[in-house]
Amino acid sequence: MMASTIVKKQQGAGAKGTILWLPGWSMPDSVFDRLREQLPEFHHISADYKDADSPEKMLLLSETAAESNRSADGSFCDSNGFHGPLLIAGWSLGGILALKLAAKGCADGLVLFAATARFTRSKDEADRGWPDAYVRQMIKGLMNDRQVVETKFRRNMFTEAEWDSNLGDSLPHNGSWTTPALMAGLQLLRSEDCLPELPEIKCPVLLVHGTADTICPYGAASELAASLPRAELAAVPGSGHAPFLGREADIADKLRRWWDEHQNGCYSASI
């Protein structure tokens, strides 16, 4: 059944809510483990799309994960009977999936790491994304040597200073996604455009973005902040494409304080 794609990661003892974690391209959801450990007061689940063979399947799996345990009153209800708000935390490609879910009213709040509303951009928007030709080249490269493509992508994720500090060593190993899933993820990055939907996303949004990100440049975060009605942009100076890695305690504290401000006295289910 489709609901089996939901992976229960941790059950928190508090009642702040549930976080659905959506990882970035080629990444297993274990990349969030250290951050989740810093947030024990939340329940944690994830959508598993590492075997998806099409962009449509990725969208369906993420939507199923968000909706499978909604109760009749619209609140999130897990297997232990916990009711509360649902936050969706998406990184990069997962951020696009999170925006799509929020546009459908599936989220009570969003936490977006290194996200963009549209990944492929024209030359005059180079400060917001990558050219489509480069993504097509990655797809072609996957058919020849996926290891080379994944390794090069990971190299682009960090600044030289971050590599020198061994931050890249904290990433899970290559190879967790199937080759069809890698291709599907790149096709999704080529095709999805959330820009028209941003003004309709009414839930609060926390944007965490590195100022030195070369994959989803900081201009993409500024664009999101300007277009989303309830967005807060938290810049991470000098960080590349993984602004939460190595900063888990600080990011968790920021997330907690941001959500407390929005939840106290103002939470109501969005569906």
XYZ file of C-alpha atoms in Angstrom:
271
model
C 0.000 0.000 0.000
C 1.139 3.546 -0.644
C 1.153 4.408 3.072
C 4.080 2.022 3.525
C 6.298 4.644 1.938
C 6.137 6.599 5.191
C 9.112 5.893 7.435
C 8.594 6.504 11.146
C 11.898 7.909 12.444
C 11.292 9.094 15.979
C 8.414 9.653 18.349
C 8.746 12.776 20.451
C 7.199 13.086 23.888
C 5.908 16.628 23.484
C 3.049 18.075 21.527
C 4.643 20.633 19.237
C 3.654 18.765 16.100
C 4.889 16.322 13.479
C 7.617 17.059 10.932
C 7.599 15.371 7.539
C 11.161 15.372 6.157
C 11.776 15.511 2.395
C 15.448 15.093 1.380
C 17.252 16.586 -1.578
C 18.314 14.958 -4.830
C 20.226 11.674 -4.392
C 20.090 11.898 -0.573
C 18.601 9.416 1.901
C 16.523 10.910 4.671
C 19.208 9.863 7.179
C 20.962 13.114 6.230
C 18.529 14.750 8.684
C 19.243 12.387 11.595
C 21.438 14.738 13.639
C 18.986 17.597 13.181
C 16.049 15.424 14.218
C 17.924 14.386 17.352
C 17.972 18.061 18.326
C 14.155 18.220 18.068
C 12.883 15.476 20.411
C 9.672 17.345 21.162
C 8.422 16.696 17.618
C 7.252 13.492 15.969
C 9.306 12.709 12.847
C 8.318 10.918 9.645
C 9.669 10.966 6.094
C 8.619 10.208 2.540
C 10.701 7.571 0.773
C 11.004 8.370 -2.935
C 14.461 6.933 -3.571
C 12.890 4.223 -5.781
C 10.454 6.487 -7.636
C 10.700 6.160 -11.405
C 8.951 9.386 -12.438
C 8.405 12.941 -11.182
C 4.710 12.125 -10.809
C 5.545 9.214 -8.510
C 7.724 11.473 -6.339
C 4.899 13.971 -6.012
C 2.413 11.215 -5.209
C 4.622 9.609 -2.566
C 5.232 12.918 -0.802
C 1.528 13.807 -0.884
C 0.584 10.372 0.452
C 3.008 10.813 3.323
C 1.487 14.197 4.185
C -2.127 13.078 3.928
C -2.219 9.456 5.076
C -2.813 10.193 8.739
C -4.924 13.336 8.581
C -7.922 13.062 10.874
C -11.419 14.262 10.081
C -10.794 17.653 11.688
C -7.693 18.222 9.545
C -5.106 17.726 12.285
C -2.302 15.222 11.918
C -2.905 11.954 13.746
C -0.073 9.410 14.006
C -0.259 5.728 14.914
C -0.109 6.604 18.630
C -3.125 8.885 18.376
C -1.206 12.160 18.532
C -3.070 15.099 17.014
C -1.334 18.288 16.049
C 0.020 20.499 13.291
C 2.094 19.126 10.423
C 5.326 20.849 9.448
C 6.997 19.882 6.194
C 10.765 20.271 6.062
C 12.210 20.099 2.552
C 15.773 20.407 1.332
C 16.467 21.505 -2.262
C 14.391 19.125 -4.426
C 12.478 18.276 -1.254
C 11.765 21.979 -0.915
C 9.981 22.012 -4.265
C 7.920 19.006 -3.165
C 7.125 20.813 0.095
C 5.956 23.911 -1.773
C 3.718 21.767 -3.986
C 2.169 20.191 -0.885
C 1.672 23.539 0.817
C -0.047 24.916 -2.287
C -2.553 22.055 -1.907
C -3.154 22.963 1.737
C -1.291 19.962 3.150
C 1.016 21.864 5.534
C 0.553 23.945 8.661
C 4.104 25.228 8.300
C 7.141 24.841 6.048
C 10.856 24.707 6.814
C 12.813 24.993 3.573
C 16.550 24.388 3.373
C 18.416 25.686 0.313
C 15.154 25.777 -1.596
C 13.916 27.356 -4.786
C 10.553 27.834 -6.445
C 12.030 26.927 -9.855
C 15.391 25.255 -10.282
C 16.234 25.777 -13.961
C 16.670 29.395 -15.023
C 17.581 31.533 -17.988
C 20.920 33.342 -18.239
C 19.493 36.548 -16.802
C 18.357 34.617 -13.724
C 21.676 32.907 -13.056
C 21.588 34.272 -9.503
C 18.565 32.037 -8.804
C 19.299 28.664 -10.401
C 21.039 26.503 -12.998
C 20.629 26.447 -16.783
C 18.460 23.642 -18.108
C 21.293 22.478 -20.355
C 23.398 21.605 -17.317
C 20.616 19.463 -15.836
C 20.135 17.688 -19.173
C 23.860 16.990 -19.172
C 23.552 15.412 -15.720
C 20.744 13.163 -16.960
C 22.863 12.045 -19.892
C 25.809 11.466 -17.564
C 23.741 9.177 -15.332
C 23.374 6.758 -18.220
C 27.164 6.542 -18.548
C 28.507 6.734 -14.988
C 26.171 7.728 -12.178
C 29.012 7.687 -9.654
C 30.753 10.526 -11.474
C 27.546 12.596 -11.612
C 26.729 12.125 -7.922
C 30.302 12.837 -6.850
C 30.486 16.041 -8.899
C 27.149 17.203 -7.532
C 28.320 16.641 -3.972
C 31.489 18.553 -4.700
C 29.354 21.556 -5.662
C 27.383 21.371 -2.432
C 30.093 22.815 -0.207
C 32.423 25.784 -0.226
C 36.175 25.230 -0.142
C 36.197 26.221 3.522
C 33.494 23.650 4.263
C 35.456 20.939 2.456
C 38.589 21.920 4.382
C 36.638 21.502 7.618
C 35.579 17.982 6.485
C 31.904 18.910 6.463
C 31.422 16.780 3.355
C 32.342 13.694 5.379
C 29.055 14.019 7.255
C 27.019 13.182 4.142
C 25.601 9.661 3.766
C 27.314 7.524 1.137
C 26.437 7.708 -2.563
C 24.160 5.159 -4.132
C 21.000 5.184 -1.999
C 18.742 6.172 -4.930
C 18.073 4.021 -7.955
C 19.217 5.380 -11.305
C 15.577 5.838 -12.476
C 14.909 7.851 -9.310
C 17.942 10.055 -9.932
C 16.665 10.725 -13.452
C 13.140 11.352 -12.204
C 14.439 13.834 -9.644
C 16.327 15.774 -12.295
C 13.297 15.780 -14.568
C 11.234 17.147 -11.685
C 13.808 19.903 -11.174
C 13.536 20.737 -14.870
C 9.752 20.813 -15.018
C 8.327 22.136 -11.755
C 7.621 25.833 -11.360
C 6.057 26.872 -8.052
C 6.376 30.618 -8.627
C 2.703 31.173 -9.587
C 1.572 29.299 -6.458
C 3.680 31.151 -3.886
C 1.192 33.971 -3.090
C -1.449 31.338 -2.246
C 0.696 29.566 0.366
C -0.658 31.065 3.578
C 1.129 28.960 6.187
C 4.255 30.297 7.934
C 7.528 29.451 6.193
C 11.061 29.402 7.597
C 13.729 29.699 4.880
C 17.222 28.527 5.866
C 19.695 29.318 3.103
C 23.462 29.569 2.765
C 24.774 32.798 1.309
C 27.442 30.881 -0.659
C 25.122 28.261 -2.150
C 26.064 27.649 -5.794
C 23.354 25.037 -6.501
C 20.322 27.014 -5.333
C 21.861 30.494 -5.144
C 20.845 32.890 -2.397
C 18.824 34.896 -4.921
C 16.333 32.008 -4.995
C 15.803 32.396 -1.248
C 15.303 36.151 -1.603
C 12.724 35.469 -4.308
C 10.862 33.044 -2.040
C 10.957 35.487 0.867
C 9.508 38.252 -1.311
C 6.734 36.074 -2.775
C 5.530 33.987 0.179
C 3.068 35.898 2.384
C 4.419 34.625 5.726
C 8.085 33.851 5.092
C 11.062 34.457 7.355
C 14.523 34.208 5.808
C 17.361 32.945 7.999
C 20.639 33.460 6.143
C 23.597 31.221 7.001
C 26.692 33.280 6.124
C 29.368 31.431 4.170
C 27.352 28.209 3.910
C 26.864 26.239 0.725
C 24.005 23.967 -0.249
C 23.640 22.105 3.075
C 23.076 24.907 5.608
C 21.893 22.573 8.374
C 24.918 20.246 8.374
C 27.325 20.983 11.194
C 24.912 23.569 12.597
C 22.182 21.259 13.825
C 21.869 22.707 17.332
C 21.628 26.290 16.086
C 19.171 25.419 13.313
C 17.006 23.378 15.705
C 16.906 26.280 18.150
C 15.916 28.664 15.359
C 13.203 26.299 14.131
C 11.864 25.811 17.648
C 11.658 29.522 18.433
C 10.122 30.306 15.034
C 7.447 27.633 15.416
C 6.657 28.608 19.019
C 5.965 32.155 17.858
C 3.494 30.932 15.243
C 1.911 28.159 17.272
C 1.193 30.010 20.505
C -2.391 31.105 20.306
C -2.636 31.020 16.524
C -2.565 27.366 15.385
C -5.516 26.054 13.452
C -5.521 23.088 11.076
C -5.165 24.082 7.448
C -7.509 21.432 6.049
